[in-house]
Coordinates of N, CA and C and ligand atoms in Angstrom, one line a residue:
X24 N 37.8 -133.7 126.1 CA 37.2 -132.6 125.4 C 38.2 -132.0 124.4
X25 N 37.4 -131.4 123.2 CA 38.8 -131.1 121.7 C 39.3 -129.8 123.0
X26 N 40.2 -129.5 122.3 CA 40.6 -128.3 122.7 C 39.8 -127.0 122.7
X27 N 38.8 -126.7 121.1 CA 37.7 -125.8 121.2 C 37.0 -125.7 121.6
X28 N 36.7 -127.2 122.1 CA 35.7 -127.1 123.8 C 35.9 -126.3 124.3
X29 N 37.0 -126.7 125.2 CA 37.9 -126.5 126.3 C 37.9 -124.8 125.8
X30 N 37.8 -124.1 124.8 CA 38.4 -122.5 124.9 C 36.8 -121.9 125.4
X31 N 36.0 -122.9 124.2 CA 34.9 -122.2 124.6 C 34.1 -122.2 125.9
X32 N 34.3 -123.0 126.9 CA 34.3 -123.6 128.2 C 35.0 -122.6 129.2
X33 N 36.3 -122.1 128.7 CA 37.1 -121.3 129.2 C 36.4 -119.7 129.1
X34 N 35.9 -119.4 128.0 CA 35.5 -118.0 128.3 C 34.2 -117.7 128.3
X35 N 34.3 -116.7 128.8 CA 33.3 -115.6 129.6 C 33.3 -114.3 129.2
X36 N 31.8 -113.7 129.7 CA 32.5 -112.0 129.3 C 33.2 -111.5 130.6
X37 N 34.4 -111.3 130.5 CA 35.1 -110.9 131.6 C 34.9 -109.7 132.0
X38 N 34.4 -108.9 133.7 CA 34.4 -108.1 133.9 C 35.4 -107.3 134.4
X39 N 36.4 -107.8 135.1 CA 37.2 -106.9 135.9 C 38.4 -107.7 135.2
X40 N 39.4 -107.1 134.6 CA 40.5 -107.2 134.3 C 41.5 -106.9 134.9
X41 N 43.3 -107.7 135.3 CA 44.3 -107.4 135.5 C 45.3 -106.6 134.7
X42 N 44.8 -105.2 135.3 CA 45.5 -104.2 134.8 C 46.5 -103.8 134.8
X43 N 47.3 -104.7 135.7 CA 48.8 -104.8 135.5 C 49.1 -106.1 134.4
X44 N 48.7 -106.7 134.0 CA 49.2 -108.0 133.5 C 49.0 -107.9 131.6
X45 N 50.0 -107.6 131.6 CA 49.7 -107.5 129.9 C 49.5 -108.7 128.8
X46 N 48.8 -108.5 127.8 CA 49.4 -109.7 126.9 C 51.0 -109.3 126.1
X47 N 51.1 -110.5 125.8 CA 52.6 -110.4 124.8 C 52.4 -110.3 123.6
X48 N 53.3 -109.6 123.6 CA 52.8 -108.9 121.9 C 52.6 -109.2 120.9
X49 N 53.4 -110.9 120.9 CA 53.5 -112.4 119.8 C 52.0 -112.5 119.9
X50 N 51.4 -113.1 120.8 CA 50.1 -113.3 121.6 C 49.1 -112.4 121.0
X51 N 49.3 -110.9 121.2 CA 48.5 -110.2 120.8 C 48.2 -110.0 119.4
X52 N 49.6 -110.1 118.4 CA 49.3 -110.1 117.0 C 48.7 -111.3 116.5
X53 N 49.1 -112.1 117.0 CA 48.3 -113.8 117.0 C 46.6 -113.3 116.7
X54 N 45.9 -112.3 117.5 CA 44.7 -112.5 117.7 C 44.2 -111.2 116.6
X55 N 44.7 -110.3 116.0 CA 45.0 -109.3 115.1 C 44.8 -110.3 114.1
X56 N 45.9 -111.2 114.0 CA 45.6 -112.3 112.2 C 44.5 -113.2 112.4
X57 N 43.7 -113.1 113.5 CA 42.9 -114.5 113.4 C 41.9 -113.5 113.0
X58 N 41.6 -112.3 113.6 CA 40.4 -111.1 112.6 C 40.8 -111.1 111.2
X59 N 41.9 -110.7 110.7 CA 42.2 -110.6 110.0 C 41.8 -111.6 108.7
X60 N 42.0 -113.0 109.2 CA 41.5 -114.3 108.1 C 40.4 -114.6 108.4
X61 N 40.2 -113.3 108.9 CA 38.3 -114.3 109.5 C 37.4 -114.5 108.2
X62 N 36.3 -114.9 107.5 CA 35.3 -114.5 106.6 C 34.5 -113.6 106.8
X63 N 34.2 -112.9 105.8 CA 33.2 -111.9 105.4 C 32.2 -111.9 104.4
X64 N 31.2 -111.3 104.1 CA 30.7 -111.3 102.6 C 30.6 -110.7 102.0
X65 N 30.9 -111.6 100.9 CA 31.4 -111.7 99.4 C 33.2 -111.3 99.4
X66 N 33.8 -111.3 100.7 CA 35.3 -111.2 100.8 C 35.4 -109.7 100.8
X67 N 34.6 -109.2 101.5 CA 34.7 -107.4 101.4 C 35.5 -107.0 102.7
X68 N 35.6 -107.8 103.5 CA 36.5 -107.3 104.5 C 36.5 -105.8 104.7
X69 N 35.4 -105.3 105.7 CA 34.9 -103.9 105.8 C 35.0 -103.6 106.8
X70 N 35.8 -104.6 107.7 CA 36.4 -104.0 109.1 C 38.0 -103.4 109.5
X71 N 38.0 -102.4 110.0 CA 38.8 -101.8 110.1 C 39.1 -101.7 111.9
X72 N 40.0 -102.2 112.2 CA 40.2 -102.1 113.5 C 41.4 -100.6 114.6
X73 N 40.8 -100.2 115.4 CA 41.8 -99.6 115.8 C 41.7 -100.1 117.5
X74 N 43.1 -100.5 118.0 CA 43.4 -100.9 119.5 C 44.1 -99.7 120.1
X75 N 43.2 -99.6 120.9 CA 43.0 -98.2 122.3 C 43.9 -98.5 122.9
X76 N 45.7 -98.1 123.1 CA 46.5 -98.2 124.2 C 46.5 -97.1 124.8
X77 N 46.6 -95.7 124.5 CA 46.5 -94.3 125.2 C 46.0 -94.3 125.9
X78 N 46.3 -94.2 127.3 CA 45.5 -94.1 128.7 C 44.4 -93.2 128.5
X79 N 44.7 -92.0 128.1 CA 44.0 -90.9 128.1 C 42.6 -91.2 127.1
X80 N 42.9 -91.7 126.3 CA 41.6 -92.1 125.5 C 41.0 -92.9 125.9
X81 N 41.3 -93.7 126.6 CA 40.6 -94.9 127.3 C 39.5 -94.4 128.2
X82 N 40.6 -93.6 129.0 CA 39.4 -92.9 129.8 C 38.4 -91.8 129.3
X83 N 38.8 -91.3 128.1 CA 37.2 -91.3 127.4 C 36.3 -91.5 127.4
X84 N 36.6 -92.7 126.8 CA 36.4 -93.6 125.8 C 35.1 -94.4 126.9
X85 N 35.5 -94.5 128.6 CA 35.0 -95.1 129.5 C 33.8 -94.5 129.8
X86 N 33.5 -93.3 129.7 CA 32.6 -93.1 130.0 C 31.1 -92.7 128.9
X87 N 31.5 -93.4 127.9 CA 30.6 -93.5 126.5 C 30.4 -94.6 126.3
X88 N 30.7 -95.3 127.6 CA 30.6 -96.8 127.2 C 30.1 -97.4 128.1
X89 N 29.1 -96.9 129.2 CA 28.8 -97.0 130.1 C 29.5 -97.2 131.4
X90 N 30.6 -96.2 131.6 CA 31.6 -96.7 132.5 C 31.7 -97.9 133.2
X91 N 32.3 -98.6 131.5 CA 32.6 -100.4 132.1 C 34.1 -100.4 132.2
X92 N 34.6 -100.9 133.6 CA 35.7 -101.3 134.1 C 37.2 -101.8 132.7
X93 N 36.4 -102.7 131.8 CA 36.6 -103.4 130.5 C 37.3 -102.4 130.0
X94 N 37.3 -101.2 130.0 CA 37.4 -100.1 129.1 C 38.9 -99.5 129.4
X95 N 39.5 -99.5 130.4 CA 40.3 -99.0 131.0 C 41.1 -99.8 131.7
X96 N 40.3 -101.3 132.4 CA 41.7 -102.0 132.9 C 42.4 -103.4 131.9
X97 N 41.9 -103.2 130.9 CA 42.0 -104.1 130.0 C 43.0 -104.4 129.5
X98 N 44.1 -105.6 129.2 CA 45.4 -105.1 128.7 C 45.4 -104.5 126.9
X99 N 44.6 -105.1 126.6 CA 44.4 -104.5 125.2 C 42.3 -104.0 124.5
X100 N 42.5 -103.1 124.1 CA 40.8 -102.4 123.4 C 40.9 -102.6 121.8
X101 N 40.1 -103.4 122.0 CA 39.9 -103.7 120.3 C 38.6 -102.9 119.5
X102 N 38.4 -101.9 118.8 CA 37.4 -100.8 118.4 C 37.1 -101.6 116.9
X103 N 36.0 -102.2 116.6 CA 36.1 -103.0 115.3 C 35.7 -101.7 114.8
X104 N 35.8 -101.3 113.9 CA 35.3 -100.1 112.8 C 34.7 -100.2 111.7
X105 N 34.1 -99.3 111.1 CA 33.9 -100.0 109.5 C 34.2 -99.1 107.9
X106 N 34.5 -99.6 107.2 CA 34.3 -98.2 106.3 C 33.2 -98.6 105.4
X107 N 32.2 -98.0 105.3 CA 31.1 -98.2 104.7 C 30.8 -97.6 103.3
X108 N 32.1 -96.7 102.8 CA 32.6 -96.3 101.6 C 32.7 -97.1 100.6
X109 N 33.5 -97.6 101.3 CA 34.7 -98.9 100.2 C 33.6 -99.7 99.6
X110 N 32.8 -100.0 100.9 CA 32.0 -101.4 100.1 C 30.4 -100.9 99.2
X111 N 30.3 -99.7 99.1 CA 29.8 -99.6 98.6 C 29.6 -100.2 96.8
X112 N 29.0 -100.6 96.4 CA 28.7 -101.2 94.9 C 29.3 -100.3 93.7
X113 N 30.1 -101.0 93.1 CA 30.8 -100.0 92.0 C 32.3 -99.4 92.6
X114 N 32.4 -99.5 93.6 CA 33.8 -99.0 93.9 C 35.1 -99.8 93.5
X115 N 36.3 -99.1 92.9 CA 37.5 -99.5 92.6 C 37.6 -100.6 93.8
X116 N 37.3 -100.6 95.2 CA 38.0 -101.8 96.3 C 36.9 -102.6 95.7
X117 N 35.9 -102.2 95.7 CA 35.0 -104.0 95.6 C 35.4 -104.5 94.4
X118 N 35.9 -103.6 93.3 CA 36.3 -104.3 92.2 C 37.8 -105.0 92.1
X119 N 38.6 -104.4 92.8 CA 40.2 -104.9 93.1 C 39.9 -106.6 94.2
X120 N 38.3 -106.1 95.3 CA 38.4 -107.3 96.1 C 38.0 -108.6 95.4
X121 N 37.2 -108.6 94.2 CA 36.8 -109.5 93.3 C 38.0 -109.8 92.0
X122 N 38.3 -108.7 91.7 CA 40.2 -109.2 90.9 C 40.9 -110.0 91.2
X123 N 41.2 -110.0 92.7 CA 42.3 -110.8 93.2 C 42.2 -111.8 93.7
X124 N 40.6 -112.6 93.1 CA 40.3 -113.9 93.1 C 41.1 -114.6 92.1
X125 N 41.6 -113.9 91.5 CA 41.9 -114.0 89.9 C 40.8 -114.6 89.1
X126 N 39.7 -114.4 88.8 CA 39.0 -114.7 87.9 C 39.1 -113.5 86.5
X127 N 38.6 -114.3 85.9 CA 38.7 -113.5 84.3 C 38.0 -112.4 84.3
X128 N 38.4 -111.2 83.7 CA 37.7 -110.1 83.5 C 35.9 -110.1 83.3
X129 N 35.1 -111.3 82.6 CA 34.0 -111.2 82.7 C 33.0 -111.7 83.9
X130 N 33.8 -112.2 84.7 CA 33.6 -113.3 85.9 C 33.2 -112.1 87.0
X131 N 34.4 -111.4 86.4 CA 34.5 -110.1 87.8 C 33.3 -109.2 87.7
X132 N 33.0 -109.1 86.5 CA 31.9 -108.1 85.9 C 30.7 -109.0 86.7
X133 N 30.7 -110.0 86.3 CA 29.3 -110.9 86.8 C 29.4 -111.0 88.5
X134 N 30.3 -110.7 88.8 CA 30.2 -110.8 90.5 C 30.0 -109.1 90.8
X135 N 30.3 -108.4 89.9 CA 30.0 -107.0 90.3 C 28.8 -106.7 90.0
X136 N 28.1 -107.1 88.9 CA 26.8 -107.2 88.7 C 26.0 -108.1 90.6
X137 N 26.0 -109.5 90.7 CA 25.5 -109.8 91.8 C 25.6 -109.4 92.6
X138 N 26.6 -108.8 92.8 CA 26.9 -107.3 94.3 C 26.2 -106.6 94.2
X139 N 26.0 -105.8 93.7 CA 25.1 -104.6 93.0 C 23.6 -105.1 93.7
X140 N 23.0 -106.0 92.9 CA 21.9 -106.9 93.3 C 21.5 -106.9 94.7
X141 N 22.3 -107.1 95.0 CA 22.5 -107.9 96.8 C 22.6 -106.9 97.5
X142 N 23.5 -105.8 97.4 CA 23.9 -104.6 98.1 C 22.5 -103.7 98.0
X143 N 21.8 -103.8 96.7 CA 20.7 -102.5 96.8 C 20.4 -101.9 97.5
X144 N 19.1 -103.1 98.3 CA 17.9 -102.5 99.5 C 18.9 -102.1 100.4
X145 N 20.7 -102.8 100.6 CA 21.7 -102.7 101.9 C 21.7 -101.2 102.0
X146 N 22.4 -101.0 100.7 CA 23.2 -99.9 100.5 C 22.3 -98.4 100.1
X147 N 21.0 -98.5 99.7 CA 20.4 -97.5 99.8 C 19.8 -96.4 101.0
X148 N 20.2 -97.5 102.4 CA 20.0 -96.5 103.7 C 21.5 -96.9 104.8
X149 N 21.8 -95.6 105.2 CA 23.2 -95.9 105.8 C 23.4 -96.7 107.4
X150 N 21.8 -97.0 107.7 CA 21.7 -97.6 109.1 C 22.1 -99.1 108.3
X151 N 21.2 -99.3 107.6 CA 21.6 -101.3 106.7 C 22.5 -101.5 106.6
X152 N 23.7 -100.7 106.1 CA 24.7 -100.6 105.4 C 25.9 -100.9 106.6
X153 N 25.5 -100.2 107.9 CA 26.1 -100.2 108.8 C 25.8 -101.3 109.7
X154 N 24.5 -101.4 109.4 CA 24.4 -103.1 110.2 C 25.3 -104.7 109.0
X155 N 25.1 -104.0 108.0 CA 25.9 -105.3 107.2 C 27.0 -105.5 107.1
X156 N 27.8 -104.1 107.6 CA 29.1 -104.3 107.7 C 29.9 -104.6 109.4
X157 N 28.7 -104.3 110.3 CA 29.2 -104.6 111.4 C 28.9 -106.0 111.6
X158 N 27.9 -106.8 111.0 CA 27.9 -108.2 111.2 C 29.0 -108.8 111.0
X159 N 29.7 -108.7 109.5 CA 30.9 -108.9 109.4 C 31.8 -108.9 110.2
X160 N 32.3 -107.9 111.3 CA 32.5 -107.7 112.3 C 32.6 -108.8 113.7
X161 N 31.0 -108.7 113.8 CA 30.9 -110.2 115.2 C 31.6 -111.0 114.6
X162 N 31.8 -112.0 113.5 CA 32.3 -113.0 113.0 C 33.8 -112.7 113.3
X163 N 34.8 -111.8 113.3 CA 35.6 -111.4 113.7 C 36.2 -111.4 114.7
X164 N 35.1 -111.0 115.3 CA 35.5 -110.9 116.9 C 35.1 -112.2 117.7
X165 N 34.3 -112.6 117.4 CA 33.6 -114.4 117.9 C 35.3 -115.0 117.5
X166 N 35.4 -114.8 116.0 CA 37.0 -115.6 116.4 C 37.8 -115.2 117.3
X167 N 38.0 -114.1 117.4 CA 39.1 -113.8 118.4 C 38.9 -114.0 119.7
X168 N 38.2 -113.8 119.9 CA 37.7 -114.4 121.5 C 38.0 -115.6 122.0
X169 N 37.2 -116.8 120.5 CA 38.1 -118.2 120.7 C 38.8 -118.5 121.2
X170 N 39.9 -117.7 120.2 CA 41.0 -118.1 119.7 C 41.9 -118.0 121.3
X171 N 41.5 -116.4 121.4 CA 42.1 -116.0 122.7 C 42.0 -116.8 123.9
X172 N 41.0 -117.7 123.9 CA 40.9 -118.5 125.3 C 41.6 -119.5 124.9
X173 N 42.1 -120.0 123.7 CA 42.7 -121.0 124.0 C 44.1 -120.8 124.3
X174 N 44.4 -119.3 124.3 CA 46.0 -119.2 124.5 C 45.5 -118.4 126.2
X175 N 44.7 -119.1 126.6 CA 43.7 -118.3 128.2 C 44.2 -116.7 128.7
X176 N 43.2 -116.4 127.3 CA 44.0 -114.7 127.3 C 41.6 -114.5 127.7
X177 N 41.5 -113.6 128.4 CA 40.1 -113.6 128.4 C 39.8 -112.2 128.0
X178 N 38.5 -112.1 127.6 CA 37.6 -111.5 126.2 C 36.6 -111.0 127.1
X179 N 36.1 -109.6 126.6 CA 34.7 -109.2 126.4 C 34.0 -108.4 125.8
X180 N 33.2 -108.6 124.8 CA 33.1 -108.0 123.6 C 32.2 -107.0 124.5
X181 N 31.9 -105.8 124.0 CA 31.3 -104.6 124.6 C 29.9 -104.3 123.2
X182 N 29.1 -103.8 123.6 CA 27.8 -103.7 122.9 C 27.2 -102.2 123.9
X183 N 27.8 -102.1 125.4 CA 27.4 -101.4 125.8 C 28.0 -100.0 125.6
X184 N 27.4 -99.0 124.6 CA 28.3 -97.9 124.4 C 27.1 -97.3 123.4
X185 N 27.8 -95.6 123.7 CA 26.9 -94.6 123.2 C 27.7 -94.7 121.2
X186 N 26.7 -95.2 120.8 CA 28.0 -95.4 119.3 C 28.1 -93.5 118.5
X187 N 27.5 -92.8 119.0 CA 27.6 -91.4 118.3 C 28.6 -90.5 119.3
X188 N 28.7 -90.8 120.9 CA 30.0 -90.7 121.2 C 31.5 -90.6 120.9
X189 N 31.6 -92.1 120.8 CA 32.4 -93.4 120.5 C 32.8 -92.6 119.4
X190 N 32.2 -92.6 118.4 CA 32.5 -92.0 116.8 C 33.1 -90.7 116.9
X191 N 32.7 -89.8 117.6 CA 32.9 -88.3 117.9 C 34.2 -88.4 118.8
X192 N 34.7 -89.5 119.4 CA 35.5 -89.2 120.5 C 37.1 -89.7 119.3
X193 N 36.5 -90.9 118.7 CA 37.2 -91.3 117.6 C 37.7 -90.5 116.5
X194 N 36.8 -89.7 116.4 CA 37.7 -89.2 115.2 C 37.5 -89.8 113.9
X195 N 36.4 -90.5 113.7 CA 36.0 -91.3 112.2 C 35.9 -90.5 111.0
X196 N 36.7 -90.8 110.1 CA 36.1 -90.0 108.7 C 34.9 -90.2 108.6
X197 N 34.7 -89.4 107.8 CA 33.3 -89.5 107.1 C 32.6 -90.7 105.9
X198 N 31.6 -92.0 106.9 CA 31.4 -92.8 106.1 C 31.7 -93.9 106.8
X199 N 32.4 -94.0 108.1 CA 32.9 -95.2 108.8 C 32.2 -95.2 110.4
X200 N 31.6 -96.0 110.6 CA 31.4 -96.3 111.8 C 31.8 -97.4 112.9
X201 N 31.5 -97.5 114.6 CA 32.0 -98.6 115.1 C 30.5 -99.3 115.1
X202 N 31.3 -101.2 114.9 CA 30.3 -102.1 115.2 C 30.2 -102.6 116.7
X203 N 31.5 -102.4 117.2 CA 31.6 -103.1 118.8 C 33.4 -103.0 119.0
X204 N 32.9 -102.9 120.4 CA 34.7 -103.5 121.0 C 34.7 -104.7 121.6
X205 N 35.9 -104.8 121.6 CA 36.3 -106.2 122.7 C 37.7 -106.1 123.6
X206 N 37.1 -106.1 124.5 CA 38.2 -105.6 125.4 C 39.0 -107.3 126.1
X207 N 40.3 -107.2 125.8 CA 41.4 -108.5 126.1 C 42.3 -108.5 127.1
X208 N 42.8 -109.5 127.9 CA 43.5 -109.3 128.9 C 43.2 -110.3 129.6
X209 N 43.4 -110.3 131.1 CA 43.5 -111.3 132.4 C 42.4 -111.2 133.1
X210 N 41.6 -112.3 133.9 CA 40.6 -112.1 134.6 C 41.4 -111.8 135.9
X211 N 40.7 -111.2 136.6 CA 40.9 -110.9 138.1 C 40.2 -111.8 139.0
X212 N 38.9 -112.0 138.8 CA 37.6 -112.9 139.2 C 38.1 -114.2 138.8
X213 N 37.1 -115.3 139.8 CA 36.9 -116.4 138.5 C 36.0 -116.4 137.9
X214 N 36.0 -117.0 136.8 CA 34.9 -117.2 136.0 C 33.5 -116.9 136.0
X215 N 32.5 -116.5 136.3 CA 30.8 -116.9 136.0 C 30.8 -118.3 135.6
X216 N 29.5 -118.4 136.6 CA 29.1 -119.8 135.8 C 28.2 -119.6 134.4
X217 N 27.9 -120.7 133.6 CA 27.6 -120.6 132.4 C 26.4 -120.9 132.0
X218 N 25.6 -119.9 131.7 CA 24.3 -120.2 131.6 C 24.2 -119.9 130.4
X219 N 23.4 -121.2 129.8 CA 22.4 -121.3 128.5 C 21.3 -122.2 128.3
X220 N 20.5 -121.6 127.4 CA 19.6 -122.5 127.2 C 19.9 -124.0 126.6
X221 N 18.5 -125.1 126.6 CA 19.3 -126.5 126.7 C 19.3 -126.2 124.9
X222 N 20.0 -127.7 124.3 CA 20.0 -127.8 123.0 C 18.3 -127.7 122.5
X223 N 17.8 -128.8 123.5 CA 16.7 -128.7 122.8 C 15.3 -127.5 122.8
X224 N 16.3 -126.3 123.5 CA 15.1 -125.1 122.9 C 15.5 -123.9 122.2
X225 N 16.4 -124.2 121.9 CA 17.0 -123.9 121.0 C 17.3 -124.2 118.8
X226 N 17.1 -125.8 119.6 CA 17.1 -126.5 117.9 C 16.2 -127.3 117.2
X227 N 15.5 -127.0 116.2 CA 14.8 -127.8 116.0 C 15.0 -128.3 114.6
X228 N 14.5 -130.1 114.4 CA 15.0 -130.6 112.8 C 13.5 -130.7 112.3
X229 N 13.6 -130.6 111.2 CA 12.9 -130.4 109.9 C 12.9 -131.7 108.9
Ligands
FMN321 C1 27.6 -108.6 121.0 C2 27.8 -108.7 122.5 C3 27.8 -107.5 123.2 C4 28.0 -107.6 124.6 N1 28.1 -106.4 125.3 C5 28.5 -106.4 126.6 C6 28.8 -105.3 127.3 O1 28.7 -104.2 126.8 N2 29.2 -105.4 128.6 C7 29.4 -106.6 129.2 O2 29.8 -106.7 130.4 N3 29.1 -107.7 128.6 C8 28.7 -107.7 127.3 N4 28.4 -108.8 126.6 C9 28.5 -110.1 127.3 C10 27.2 -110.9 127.5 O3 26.4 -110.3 128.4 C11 27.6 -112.3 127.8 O4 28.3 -112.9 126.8 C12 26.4 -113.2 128.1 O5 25.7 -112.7 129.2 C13 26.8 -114.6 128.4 O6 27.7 -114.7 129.4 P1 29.2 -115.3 129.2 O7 29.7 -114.8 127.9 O8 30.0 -114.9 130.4 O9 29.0 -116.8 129.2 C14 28.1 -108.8 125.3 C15 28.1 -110.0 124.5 C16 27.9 -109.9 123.2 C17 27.9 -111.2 122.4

C-alpha cells in the first residue's frame, strides 16, 4: 500500500485524546506549512489560522463547541479563520496576490477584472462570502490531517460548534469569521472502524 494509503487508512475523527502526550514542535510546524502551501482560489489564501494553547480558553472554547472532549485534551487546536475583507474584489491584497505571479501589469488588470466577475453574486451577501472562504479552508485542513497521519499524529476536524460563540469568545475583528477547527494530538482509543460507502455508489462514468 503507497504510503497515502496507509495515512489515509490510519486516520479517523479521533475522539478522546492523550492529554499528556504532546506533539513536537518540528512535527507541529511541519503541519502549519502543509496549510500553508495548500491551494486556494484564484491564490487568495483567505485563511487565517489561530492554535488554542491557553488552557483557559480552551475551556471556553469547550463549551461552544458542544462540549467535545477534542477541545480541551487535544495536544494542539487548530481555529481555521477567515478574513473576508481582504478578498474582497478591488482590494490592494487581491491586487498584490495577482502581482506576485509576476505577470505584466495588464494581465493583472485582466485577472482583476475576472475576479470581480466571479466574486459578484459571492461577494454581494456575507453568508457566500463566508462560505467561499471557508471552503478554502477544508482543503487546508483535509491536508493536514493527511499529512498528520502519516507522521501518526491523529486529527479531528470539528464542525460541531456554535460559530457566533466561537467568534465572540475569539475576539474576531470585524469582517473575519471561523470555517472549522481541527483538533491534533494522540489517540487514547483504538481506532473506529471505517465505514463508507462502496465506489460504486458513489461514482458514476459518463
Ligand atoms: C467537516 C467535518 C466536520 C466534522 N465535525 C465533527 C465534530 O464536530 N465532532 C466529531 O467528533 N467529528 C466530526 N467530524 C468527523 C466525522 O463525523 C467523521 O469524519 C465521519 O463520521 C467518518 O469517520 P472517520 O473520519 O472516523 O472515518 C467531522 C468531519 C468533517 C469532515
Amino acid at each position: 500500500m503507497s504510503e497515502f494509503l496507509k495515512a489515509m487508512a490510519f486516520r479517523h475523527a479521533c475522539k478522546r485524546f492523550d492529554a499528556a502526550k504532546a506533539i513536537p514542535a518540528e512535527a507541529f510546524e511541519s503541519l502549519l506549512e502543509v496549510a500553508r502551501t495548500s491551494p486556494s482560489s484564484f491564490g487568495m489564501e483567505p485563511w487565517r489560522l489561530i492554535v488554542v494553547r491557553n488552557p483557559n480558553l480552551r475551556k471556553a472554547l469547550k463549551s461552544s463547541c458542544w462540549n467535545q472532549n477534542q477541545i480541551t485534551e487535544a495536544s494542539e487546536l487548530v481555529i481555521f479563520t477567515t478574513d473576508n475583507n481582504v478578498v474582497r474584489s478591488g482590494t490592494p491584497y487581491v491586487r498584490k496576490m495577482f502581482e506576485r505571479r509576476g505577470l505584466p501589469g495588464e494581465a493583472v488588470d485582466t485577472y482583476m477584472g475576472v475576479y470581480k466577475n466571479y466574486l459578484a453574486p459571492i461577494e454581494s451577501d456575507e453568508v457566500l462570502l463566508e462560505n467561499w472562504t471557508a471552503k478554502q479552508c477544508y482543503i487546508a485542513c483535509a491536508n493536514m490531517m493527511t499529512y498528520a497521519a502519516t507522521l501518526e499524529i491523529d486529527s479531528c476536524p470539528i464542525e460541531g460548534f456554535d460559530k457566533e460563540e466561537v467568534e465572540a469568545i475569539l475576539d474576531l475583528p470585524e469582517g473575519h469569521s471561523v470555517a472549522l477547527l481541527c483538533a491534533f494530538g494522540y489517540r487514547v482509543n483504538p481506532q473506529s472502524e471505517q465505514k463508507r460507502l462502496e465506489l460504486k455508489q458513489i461514482v458514476e462514468y459518463r
